[in-house]
Amino acid sequence: MGTFPKTSLATLRARRAALAAAHPPPALVLAGSAPPRNYPANTYPFRAASHFLYLIGQGIEGAALRLAEGRVTLFAHEPDDDDALWHGPRPTLAALARELGADDARPVPELEAAVRDHDPAILWPQDARSRAALLAMRPRGEHADRDAELAEAMIGLRLVDDPDAVLQLAASAERSAEAHRLGMAATAAGLRESAVASAMTAHFFAAGMGLAYGPIVTVHGEVLHSDRHDGLLEPGDLLLCDVGGETPEGWASDITRTWPVSGRFSRTQREIYDVVLASQLAAIDRVRPGTSYREVHETAKRELVRGLVRLGILQGDLDGLLERGAAALFFPHGVGHLLGLDVHDMEDLGDRAGYAPGRSRSARFGDRYLRLDRDLAPGMAVTIEPGFYQVPGILADARLTDPLAGDLRRDVLARYADVRGIRIEDDVLCTDGAPRVLSSGCPKEASEIEALVGSAAR
Ligand code: GLY
Ligand code: MN
Ligand code: MN
C-alpha cells in the first residue's frame, strides 16, 4: 500500500464550520449507498458522495451528516453481530463520533425524524436508493430554493482547495503519473488495449487507490471517451490513455497521454503531437489568478489553429479561421474542467459549479462542451487538455466544414491519416504566481515518451 497524506481532523472541522457559516440553516449531506447487483450483499463498489467525503474524510456507506444549530451529528448504521460475522467488526457510533469529531452519532433510522423535525436543506446524493429513501421523508420540490442555497455554499468552499486538499490532489496526480509511465513501459505491438489498461490500473489498486473514472485506453483516440479495451495495438498506432486514480479519501486526478505503440512517432504524428503540446503549454501558462477559464480555452484553440496553419492543414488568417469554427473541427471539446473530489468536480450540481453567475454555455459547436467558465483564483484546480482528432462525422458535416471550405486543405490533411486522436491532459493548480502542474511527473515531451515506450520488455 502506498502512503498518502491524511486530511487532518482540524481541516475537516474547519470545512464543516465554513459550510455552517456560509449556510446557517440546518444542512444534511448524505454519503449514499451502493446498489446491489443481484442479492443485497453483492453490491457494486461503494463510493461515497464527494460532498460527504469533503466534510468527513472517509466514505461510510449509508451515513449522513447533519449540521444544525452549531452541532455536528453523524447518522450511521449501528454495528451488529451479523454484519461483524460477514464483514468484520465496525466501530460503535460513539467511537465513530469521537474519531470524526462529531458532537453526536445517531442510528440511521433516526434520520427520518431528524429530517421531519429540522427540515434541513439537503445535498442530494446520486444513488437512486438513497434518493428514493430521502424523497419518502421529504418531497424534493418542496425546498428546492433552500437546497440550491446549500449547494451554492458548498460550491463556494470546494472551488478553492485548502492545503490538505492540495496535498491530496498532488498525491493523486503523482500516482497517476506513475501509472502512465508504467503504461508506456508496458506497451508493445500485438497486445490488446486491455493489457496496457491493466498495467496502469494495477498500480492504483496496489497503492490502495481507486479509479477516478473509467479508464480510456484506446487506439481510437478520435472517440473522445471510448470505453472499449479490446482493440489490438498495431505498430503504426497511437495509443491514447486517459487514466486517473483517486486517493483513499477520494481526491481525483485526470491525466491523458498519447504515445506511439512502436515507440517512435512517425513524422506526421510527431508534427501534430507538437502542435497539441504547444497548445497545451500555452493554455497552462494562462492558469493565473483573474484569468477567465474561457480565455484559457480560447488560448488553446488559437495555438492549435496556429499550428495547423503552420502545417498547411488550414490556411488563412487566424482570427477569421477561429471565427469560422476552425478549432472545433479538430478540437471539439472544452479545454478542461474543475478537478477535486470528482474528476469533473461538482458536476452533480450541474453548470452551477462550473459557470460563474451570469455566464452560461455557448451555443456554438465545440464551445458548448466547455464545462467551466469562472475567473481563476489561487487554490482552484483544473485540467488542461486540448487535443486534435480526426472525427469522421465532423469532417463530413457540411454545416461545420462549409464555412471553412476554402481554408481546409483536405489534400494536406490526408497526409496525417495516421493521427486519429491525440490529447494531452494535465492537472493544474492556480497559485498566486506561476501555475503548478500537479501531474508534472508524467512525461509529455515526445522524446521523453519515446524513451519510455516498450521499456518493460527491453
Ligand atoms: N477523463 C475525463 C476527462 O478528461 O474529462
Ligand atoms: Mn479531464
Ligand atoms: Mn481525462
Short mmCIF file of C-alpha atoms and ligand atoms in Angstrom, two decimals:
data_model
loop_
_atom_site.label_atom_id
_atom_site.label_comp_id
_atom_site.label_asym_id
_atom_site.label_seq_id
_atom_site.Cartn_x
_atom_site.Cartn_y
_atom_site.Cartn_z
CA MET A 1 0.00 0.00 0.00
CA GLY A 2 1.16 3.44 -0.74
CA THR A 3 1.34 6.10 1.87
CA PHE A 4 -0.92 9.05 1.45
CA PRO A 5 -1.31 12.30 3.28
CA LYS A 6 -4.31 12.31 5.56
CA THR A 7 -6.65 15.24 5.87
CA SER A 8 -6.44 16.40 9.46
CA LEU A 9 -9.43 16.49 11.75
CA ALA A 10 -8.74 20.20 12.21
CA THR A 11 -9.21 20.72 8.47
CA LEU A 12 -12.40 18.67 8.40
CA ARG A 13 -13.77 20.65 11.32
CA ALA A 14 -12.81 23.89 9.60
CA ARG A 15 -14.65 22.82 6.43
CA ARG A 16 -17.79 21.98 8.43
CA ALA A 17 -17.60 25.29 10.26
CA ALA A 18 -17.12 27.16 6.99
CA LEU A 19 -20.14 25.43 5.46
CA ALA A 20 -22.26 26.19 8.52
CA ALA A 21 -21.14 29.83 8.39
CA ALA A 22 -21.94 30.13 4.69
CA HIS A 23 -25.27 28.37 5.14
CA PRO A 24 -26.61 28.87 8.69
CA PRO A 25 -29.87 26.83 8.43
CA PRO A 26 -29.74 23.08 9.11
CA ALA A 27 -27.98 21.12 6.38
CA LEU A 28 -27.92 17.43 5.58
CA VAL A 29 -25.19 15.78 3.50
CA LEU A 30 -25.56 12.11 2.59
CA ALA A 31 -22.86 9.56 1.82
CA GLY A 32 -25.15 7.41 -0.35
CA SER A 33 -25.06 3.66 -0.75
CA ALA A 34 -24.02 1.03 -3.27
CA PRO A 35 -26.76 -0.61 -5.34
CA PRO A 36 -26.97 -4.39 -5.22
CA ARG A 37 -26.01 -6.40 -8.31
CA ASN A 38 -28.38 -9.25 -7.56
CA TYR A 39 -28.66 -10.19 -3.89
CA PRO A 40 -28.42 -7.38 -1.36
CA ALA A 41 -24.92 -8.14 -0.05
CA ASN A 42 -23.36 -8.36 -3.52
CA THR A 43 -23.18 -4.71 -4.38
CA TYR A 44 -21.45 -2.54 -6.95
CA PRO A 45 -18.41 -0.90 -5.35
CA PHE A 46 -19.38 1.75 -2.84
CA ARG A 47 -18.02 5.22 -3.35
CA ALA A 48 -19.34 7.92 -1.03
CA ALA A 49 -20.73 11.20 -2.36
CA SER A 50 -17.94 13.75 -2.67
CA HIS A 51 -19.66 16.40 -0.53
CA PHE A 52 -19.70 13.88 2.30
CA LEU A 53 -16.05 12.95 1.75
CA TYR A 54 -15.13 16.62 1.78
CA LEU A 55 -16.57 17.05 5.27
CA ILE A 56 -15.86 13.62 6.81
CA GLY A 57 -12.70 12.40 5.07
CA GLN A 58 -13.88 8.82 4.66
CA GLY A 59 -16.76 7.05 2.98
CA ILE A 60 -19.27 5.49 5.39
CA GLU A 61 -21.97 3.69 3.50
CA GLY A 62 -25.50 4.81 4.32
CA ALA A 63 -24.28 7.61 6.60
CA ALA A 64 -25.44 11.20 6.74
CA LEU A 65 -24.04 14.33 8.31
CA ARG A 66 -26.28 16.99 9.79
CA LEU A 67 -25.07 20.47 10.60
CA ALA A 68 -27.63 22.26 12.74
CA GLU A 69 -27.52 24.90 15.45
CA GLY A 70 -23.77 24.68 15.82
CA ARG A 71 -23.78 20.92 16.25
CA VAL A 72 -22.41 18.19 14.01
CA THR A 73 -24.43 14.98 14.06
CA LEU A 74 -23.48 11.84 12.19
CA PHE A 75 -26.13 9.27 11.30
CA ALA A 76 -24.62 5.84 10.65
CA HIS A 77 -25.55 2.17 10.74
CA GLU A 78 -25.05 0.64 14.16
CA PRO A 79 -22.69 -2.34 14.20
CA ASP A 80 -24.48 -5.67 14.53
CA ASP A 81 -23.32 -9.25 15.04
CA ASP A 82 -24.46 -10.48 11.65
CA ASP A 83 -22.56 -7.76 9.88
CA ALA A 84 -19.50 -8.37 12.03
CA LEU A 85 -19.58 -12.07 11.12
CA TRP A 86 -19.59 -11.44 7.36
CA HIS A 87 -17.80 -8.12 7.00
CA GLY A 88 -15.79 -7.70 10.17
CA PRO A 89 -16.26 -5.57 13.25
CA ARG A 90 -17.16 -1.89 12.92
CA PRO A 91 -16.77 0.92 15.43
CA THR A 92 -19.62 1.79 17.74
CA LEU A 93 -21.45 5.01 16.98
CA ALA A 94 -19.81 6.67 19.96
CA ALA A 95 -16.35 5.67 18.71
CA LEU A 96 -17.22 6.96 15.24
CA ALA A 97 -18.34 10.28 16.63
CA ARG A 98 -15.05 10.62 18.55
CA GLU A 99 -12.94 9.63 15.55
CA LEU A 100 -14.71 12.00 13.18
CA GLY A 101 -15.06 14.90 15.55
CA ALA A 102 -18.87 14.84 15.56
CA ASP A 103 -20.82 16.06 18.58
CA ASP A 104 -23.10 13.06 18.35
CA ALA A 105 -23.68 9.92 16.28
CA ARG A 106 -27.18 8.51 15.88
CA PRO A 107 -28.52 5.33 14.24
CA VAL A 108 -29.73 5.73 10.64
CA PRO A 109 -33.39 5.00 11.47
CA GLU A 110 -33.45 8.29 13.41
CA LEU A 111 -32.71 10.19 10.21
CA GLU A 112 -36.34 10.31 9.24
CA ALA A 113 -37.39 12.12 12.42
CA ALA A 114 -34.40 14.44 12.04
CA VAL A 115 -35.47 15.39 8.53
CA ARG A 116 -39.01 15.96 9.74
CA ASP A 117 -38.09 17.96 12.84
CA HIS A 118 -35.21 20.05 11.50
CA ASP A 119 -36.38 20.29 7.91
CA PRO A 120 -32.82 20.70 6.65
CA ALA A 121 -31.59 21.78 3.26
CA ILE A 122 -30.19 18.71 1.54
CA LEU A 123 -27.27 17.93 -0.72
CA TRP A 124 -28.80 15.09 -2.66
CA PRO A 125 -26.67 12.01 -3.31
CA GLN A 126 -26.57 10.50 -6.80
CA ASP A 127 -27.56 6.95 -5.98
CA ALA A 128 -31.17 6.10 -6.66
CA ARG A 129 -31.82 4.19 -3.45
CA SER A 130 -30.70 6.98 -1.15
CA ARG A 131 -32.66 9.49 -3.19
CA ALA A 132 -35.79 7.38 -3.00
CA ALA A 133 -35.42 6.99 0.76
CA LEU A 134 -34.98 10.73 1.16
CA LEU A 135 -37.89 11.51 -1.11
CA ALA A 136 -40.08 9.41 1.13
CA MET A 137 -39.04 11.66 4.04
CA ARG A 138 -39.31 14.95 2.21
CA PRO A 139 -40.63 15.61 -1.31
CA ARG A 140 -37.80 17.17 -3.26
CA GLY A 141 -39.67 20.02 -4.91
CA GLU A 142 -40.71 21.33 -1.51
CA HIS A 143 -37.47 23.12 -0.67
CA ALA A 144 -35.66 23.42 -3.97
CA ASP A 145 -34.59 27.00 -3.19
CA ARG A 146 -33.13 26.02 0.13
CA ASP A 147 -31.29 23.05 -1.37
CA ALA A 148 -29.89 25.34 -4.05
CA GLU A 149 -28.57 27.75 -1.41
CA LEU A 150 -26.79 24.89 0.34
CA ALA A 151 -25.35 23.77 -2.99
CA GLU A 152 -24.05 27.29 -3.63
CA ALA A 153 -22.41 27.35 -0.19
CA MET A 154 -20.72 24.02 -0.87
CA ILE A 155 -19.55 25.17 -4.30
CA GLY A 156 -18.03 28.26 -2.69
CA LEU A 157 -15.98 26.01 -0.41
CA ARG A 158 -14.95 23.29 -2.82
CA LEU A 159 -13.96 25.68 -5.61
CA VAL A 160 -10.87 26.75 -3.73
CA ASP A 161 -8.74 23.95 -2.33
CA ASP A 162 -7.32 24.23 1.17
CA PRO A 163 -3.75 22.99 1.83
CA ASP A 164 -4.90 19.47 2.80
CA ALA A 165 -6.92 19.22 -0.41
CA VAL A 166 -3.89 20.30 -2.43
CA LEU A 167 -1.81 17.58 -0.74
CA GLN A 168 -4.43 15.03 -1.75
CA LEU A 169 -4.62 16.24 -5.34
CA ALA A 170 -0.84 16.28 -5.63
CA ALA A 171 -0.55 12.72 -4.25
CA SER A 172 -3.27 11.56 -6.60
CA ALA A 173 -1.62 13.13 -9.63
CA GLU A 174 1.78 11.78 -8.67
CA ARG A 175 0.47 8.22 -8.53
CA SER A 176 -1.41 8.64 -11.79
CA ALA A 177 1.74 9.94 -13.44
CA GLU A 178 3.48 6.75 -12.29
CA ALA A 179 0.66 4.68 -13.77
CA HIS A 180 1.15 6.41 -17.12
CA ARG A 181 4.86 5.71 -17.07
CA LEU A 182 4.07 2.05 -16.37
CA GLY A 183 1.53 2.05 -19.20
CA MET A 184 4.13 3.45 -21.59
CA ALA A 185 6.66 0.87 -20.48
CA ALA A 186 4.18 -2.00 -20.91
CA THR A 187 3.12 -1.03 -24.44
CA ALA A 188 4.03 -3.32 -27.33
CA ALA A 189 2.55 -4.15 -30.69
CA GLY A 190 0.42 -7.29 -30.63
CA LEU A 191 -1.01 -6.63 -27.17
CA ARG A 192 -4.56 -5.57 -26.58
CA GLU A 193 -5.53 -2.22 -25.13
CA SER A 194 -6.67 -4.14 -22.04
CA ALA A 195 -3.07 -5.20 -21.32
CA VAL A 196 -1.97 -1.58 -21.05
CA ALA A 197 -5.09 -0.66 -19.10
CA SER A 198 -4.36 -3.38 -16.58
CA ALA A 199 -0.71 -2.35 -16.20
CA MET A 200 -1.94 1.13 -15.30
CA THR A 201 -4.86 0.28 -13.06
CA ALA A 202 -2.88 -2.41 -11.21
CA HIS A 203 -0.67 0.40 -9.95
CA PHE A 204 -3.64 2.14 -8.35
CA PHE A 205 -5.01 -0.98 -6.75
CA ALA A 206 -1.59 -1.94 -5.38
CA ALA A 207 -1.31 1.52 -3.86
CA GLY A 208 -4.74 1.28 -2.20
CA MET A 209 -6.29 3.79 -4.59
CA GLY A 210 -9.45 3.60 -6.65
CA LEU A 211 -10.19 4.89 -10.12
CA ALA A 212 -11.43 8.44 -10.54
CA TYR A 213 -13.33 7.42 -13.71
CA GLY A 214 -13.48 4.63 -16.23
CA PRO A 215 -10.05 4.38 -17.90
CA ILE A 216 -9.82 5.38 -21.56
CA VAL A 217 -7.11 3.31 -23.24
CA THR A 218 -7.66 3.26 -26.96
CA VAL A 219 -6.07 3.29 -30.38
CA HIS A 220 -9.22 5.13 -31.48
CA GLY A 221 -8.39 8.43 -29.88
CA GLU A 222 -10.95 10.11 -32.12
CA VAL A 223 -13.64 8.52 -29.92
CA LEU A 224 -13.26 11.06 -27.15
CA HIS A 225 -14.26 8.85 -24.24
CA SER A 226 -14.04 5.36 -25.67
CA ASP A 227 -14.74 2.74 -23.01
CA ARG A 228 -13.61 -0.27 -25.05
CA HIS A 229 -10.33 -2.00 -24.32
CA ASP A 230 -10.45 -4.81 -26.84
CA GLY A 231 -8.51 -3.22 -29.69
CA LEU A 232 -5.26 -4.71 -30.89
CA LEU A 233 -2.16 -2.50 -30.78
CA GLU A 234 -0.66 -2.23 -34.27
CA PRO A 235 2.85 -0.89 -34.82
CA GLY A 236 1.71 2.34 -36.54
CA ASP A 237 -0.95 3.21 -33.96
CA LEU A 238 -1.05 5.96 -31.43
CA LEU A 239 -2.43 4.85 -28.09
CA LEU A 240 -4.44 7.45 -26.18
CA CYS A 241 -4.58 6.82 -22.43
CA ASP A 242 -6.82 8.99 -20.26
CA VAL A 243 -6.42 7.37 -16.86
CA GLY A 244 -6.55 8.75 -13.33
CA GLY A 245 -6.79 7.32 -9.85
CA GLU A 246 -8.26 8.69 -6.65
CA THR A 247 -6.68 8.72 -3.22
CA PRO A 248 -8.23 6.64 -0.43
CA GLU A 249 -10.01 9.85 0.62
CA GLY A 250 -11.41 10.18 -2.89
CA TRP A 251 -9.36 13.00 -4.45
CA ALA A 252 -9.12 12.64 -8.19
CA SER A 253 -6.51 13.00 -10.85
CA ASP A 254 -7.11 13.08 -14.58
CA ILE A 255 -4.18 12.63 -16.95
CA THR A 256 -4.06 11.92 -20.66
CA ARG A 257 -1.02 10.98 -22.66
CA THR A 258 -0.82 9.72 -26.21
CA TRP A 259 2.09 7.57 -27.30
CA PRO A 260 3.20 5.57 -30.31
CA VAL A 261 2.80 1.81 -29.98
CA SER A 262 6.09 1.27 -31.82
CA GLY A 263 8.00 3.62 -29.53
CA ARG A 264 8.59 6.11 -32.36
CA PHE A 265 6.20 8.81 -33.51
CA SER A 266 6.01 8.94 -37.30
CA ARG A 267 6.96 12.33 -38.74
CA THR A 268 3.30 13.23 -39.22
CA GLN A 269 2.32 12.02 -35.75
CA ARG A 270 5.17 13.99 -34.24
CA GLU A 271 4.16 17.17 -36.07
CA ILE A 272 0.60 17.04 -34.81
CA TYR A 273 1.76 15.97 -31.36
CA ASP A 274 3.95 19.03 -31.08
CA VAL A 275 1.10 21.28 -32.18
CA VAL A 276 -1.15 19.87 -29.44
CA LEU A 277 1.67 20.19 -26.91
CA ALA A 278 2.28 23.83 -27.84
CA SER A 279 -1.43 24.49 -27.42
CA GLN A 280 -1.44 22.78 -24.03
CA LEU A 281 1.64 24.63 -22.76
CA ALA A 282 0.19 27.98 -23.84
CA ALA A 283 -3.10 27.19 -22.09
CA ILE A 284 -1.36 26.06 -18.90
CA ASP A 285 0.59 29.30 -18.83
CA ARG A 286 -2.71 31.19 -18.68
CA VAL A 287 -3.84 29.48 -15.48
CA ARG A 288 -3.35 32.62 -13.41
CA PRO A 289 -5.49 34.48 -10.89
CA GLY A 290 -8.12 36.65 -12.54
CA THR A 291 -7.95 34.98 -15.95
CA SER A 292 -11.28 33.57 -17.03
CA TYR A 293 -11.18 29.92 -17.92
CA ARG A 294 -12.89 30.76 -21.20
CA GLU A 295 -9.78 32.77 -22.10
CA VAL A 296 -7.69 29.67 -21.34
CA HIS A 297 -9.92 27.72 -23.71
CA GLU A 298 -9.58 30.40 -26.39
CA THR A 299 -5.79 30.35 -25.98
CA ALA A 300 -5.71 26.58 -26.56
CA LYS A 301 -7.90 26.95 -29.66
CA ARG A 302 -5.78 29.75 -31.09
CA GLU A 303 -2.49 27.91 -30.59
CA LEU A 304 -3.89 24.75 -32.11
CA VAL A 305 -5.15 26.56 -35.20
CA ARG A 306 -1.86 28.47 -35.46
CA GLY A 307 -0.03 25.13 -35.53
CA LEU A 308 -2.36 23.65 -38.12
CA VAL A 309 -1.81 26.67 -40.35
CA ARG A 310 1.93 26.14 -39.98
CA LEU A 311 1.49 22.54 -41.14
CA GLY A 312 -0.62 23.69 -44.09
CA ILE A 313 -3.76 21.82 -42.96
CA LEU A 314 -5.54 25.16 -42.62
CA GLN A 315 -4.87 28.38 -44.45
CA GLY A 316 -5.97 31.94 -43.91
CA ASP A 317 -5.81 34.47 -41.13
CA LEU A 318 -6.04 33.20 -37.60
CA ASP A 319 -8.92 35.38 -36.41
CA GLY A 320 -11.03 34.54 -39.44
CA LEU A 321 -10.34 30.83 -39.07
CA LEU A 322 -11.30 30.89 -35.41
CA GLU A 323 -14.39 32.92 -36.20
CA ARG A 324 -15.49 30.33 -38.76
CA GLY A 325 -15.07 27.42 -36.33
CA ALA A 326 -11.72 26.00 -37.44
CA ALA A 327 -10.68 24.93 -33.94
CA ALA A 328 -13.79 22.85 -33.26
CA LEU A 329 -13.27 20.85 -36.47
CA PHE A 330 -10.29 19.18 -34.80
CA PHE A 331 -10.74 20.06 -31.12
CA PRO A 332 -14.45 19.73 -30.49
CA HIS A 333 -14.42 19.79 -26.68
CA GLY A 334 -13.61 22.24 -23.91
CA VAL A 335 -10.05 22.73 -22.70
CA GLY A 336 -10.87 21.13 -19.36
CA HIS A 337 -12.84 21.35 -16.16
CA LEU A 338 -12.67 21.70 -12.41
CA LEU A 339 -10.86 18.90 -10.62
CA GLY A 340 -11.30 17.90 -6.99
CA LEU A 341 -13.04 15.07 -5.23
CA ASP A 342 -14.81 14.44 -8.52
CA VAL A 343 -12.97 14.23 -11.79
CA HIS A 344 -15.43 16.75 -13.21
CA ASP A 345 -15.70 18.42 -9.89
CA MET A 346 -19.19 19.15 -8.59
CA GLU A 347 -20.91 18.44 -11.89
CA ASP A 348 -23.57 16.65 -9.83
CA LEU A 349 -24.74 20.24 -9.26
CA GLY A 350 -24.86 20.99 -12.98
CA ASP A 351 -23.34 24.11 -14.53
CA ARG A 352 -23.89 25.99 -11.29
CA ALA A 353 -20.42 24.90 -10.19
CA GLY A 354 -18.59 25.37 -13.48
CA TYR A 355 -20.19 28.62 -14.62
CA ALA A 356 -19.94 31.86 -12.69
CA PRO A 357 -23.23 33.70 -12.12
CA GLY A 358 -24.23 35.50 -15.31
CA ARG A 359 -22.20 33.16 -17.53
CA SER A 360 -23.59 30.25 -19.47
CA ARG A 361 -22.67 27.76 -22.12
CA SER A 362 -22.11 28.90 -25.66
CA ALA A 363 -24.45 27.50 -28.30
CA ARG A 364 -21.53 27.03 -30.72
CA PHE A 365 -20.32 23.58 -31.66
CA GLY A 366 -17.14 22.83 -29.71
CA ASP A 367 -17.51 25.71 -27.28
CA ARG A 368 -20.73 24.27 -25.95
CA TYR A 369 -18.70 21.48 -24.35
CA LEU A 370 -16.71 23.95 -22.29
CA ARG A 371 -17.50 22.82 -18.75
CA LEU A 372 -16.02 25.74 -16.85
CA ASP A 373 -16.19 29.50 -17.17
CA ARG A 374 -15.07 31.14 -13.99
CA ASP A 375 -12.29 33.56 -13.20
CA LEU A 376 -9.42 31.53 -11.84
CA ALA A 377 -8.25 32.11 -8.28
CA PRO A 378 -5.38 30.70 -6.21
CA GLY A 379 -6.34 27.25 -4.92
CA MET A 380 -8.51 26.30 -7.91
CA ALA A 381 -7.52 23.03 -9.57
CA VAL A 382 -8.39 22.48 -13.21
CA THR A 383 -7.40 20.21 -16.04
CA ILE A 384 -5.86 21.48 -19.25
CA GLU A 385 -6.49 19.01 -22.05
CA PRO A 386 -6.54 20.21 -25.63
CA GLY A 387 -6.50 17.64 -28.39
CA PHE A 388 -6.52 17.03 -32.12
CA TYR A 389 -8.92 14.47 -33.53
CA GLN A 390 -9.97 13.40 -36.98
CA VAL A 391 -13.60 12.57 -36.27
CA PRO A 392 -15.19 11.27 -39.48
CA GLY A 393 -18.63 12.61 -38.54
CA ILE A 394 -17.29 16.13 -38.04
CA LEU A 395 -15.14 16.22 -41.17
CA ALA A 396 -18.15 15.02 -43.19
CA ASP A 397 -20.57 17.55 -41.68
CA ALA A 398 -21.14 20.30 -44.23
CA ARG A 399 -22.60 22.62 -41.59
CA LEU A 400 -19.20 22.62 -39.86
CA THR A 401 -16.89 22.41 -42.86
CA ASP A 402 -18.65 24.66 -45.40
CA PRO A 403 -17.67 27.90 -43.62
CA LEU A 404 -14.05 26.69 -43.97
CA ALA A 405 -14.32 25.16 -47.41
CA GLY A 406 -11.62 27.37 -48.89
CA ASP A 407 -9.36 27.14 -45.84
CA LEU A 408 -9.28 23.43 -45.04
CA ARG A 409 -6.69 21.68 -47.20
CA ARG A 410 -8.02 18.14 -47.30
CA ASP A 411 -5.13 17.07 -49.51
CA VAL A 412 -2.67 18.09 -46.79
CA LEU A 413 -4.84 16.60 -44.04
CA ALA A 414 -4.82 13.27 -45.88
CA ARG A 415 -1.08 13.00 -45.21
CA TYR A 416 -1.87 12.93 -41.48
CA ALA A 417 -4.12 9.87 -41.71
CA ASP A 418 -2.03 8.07 -39.07
CA VAL A 419 -3.26 10.51 -36.45
CA ARG A 420 -6.75 9.60 -35.29
CA GLY A 421 -6.65 11.34 -31.96
CA ILE A 422 -4.14 13.00 -29.66
CA ARG A 423 -4.95 14.52 -26.29
CA ILE A 424 -2.53 15.79 -23.67
CA GLU A 425 -4.03 16.44 -20.26
CA ASP A 426 -2.52 17.71 -17.03
CA ASP A 427 -3.85 18.69 -13.62
CA VAL A 428 -3.02 22.29 -12.85
CA LEU A 429 -3.33 24.32 -9.67
CA CYS A 430 -3.81 28.05 -9.91
CA THR A 431 -1.48 29.78 -7.44
CA ASP A 432 -0.58 33.37 -6.60
CA GLY A 433 2.13 33.12 -9.21
CA ALA A 434 3.02 30.62 -11.89
CA PRO A 435 0.67 27.68 -12.44
CA ARG A 436 1.63 24.49 -10.59
CA VAL A 437 1.34 21.36 -12.73
CA LEU A 438 0.41 18.65 -10.23
CA SER A 439 0.91 15.93 -12.85
CA SER A 440 4.35 17.10 -13.91
CA GLY A 441 5.77 13.67 -13.06
CA CYS A 442 4.20 12.38 -16.26
CA PRO A 443 6.46 12.86 -19.30
CA LYS A 444 4.99 14.69 -22.25
CA GLU A 445 7.85 15.77 -24.50
CA ALA A 446 7.78 13.41 -27.48
CA SER A 447 11.39 12.30 -26.97
CA GLU A 448 10.84 11.51 -23.26
CA ILE A 449 7.83 9.42 -24.17
CA GLU A 450 9.70 7.56 -26.90
CA ALA A 451 12.41 6.65 -24.42
CA LEU A 452 9.84 5.01 -22.13
CA VAL A 453 7.52 3.19 -24.51
CA GLY A 454 8.19 -0.54 -24.56
CA SER A 455 10.95 -0.26 -21.96
CA ALA A 456 9.47 -3.03 -19.78
CA ALA A 457 10.42 -5.57 -22.47
CA ARG A 458 13.92 -4.23 -23.06
N1 GLY B 1 -11.19 11.78 -18.05
C1 GLY B 1 -12.32 12.56 -18.38
C2 GLY B 1 -11.94 13.90 -18.84
O1 GLY B 1 -10.82 14.12 -19.20
O2 GLY B 1 -12.69 14.80 -18.81
MN MN B 2 -10.36 15.80 -17.97
MN MN B 3 -9.17 12.87 -18.76
#
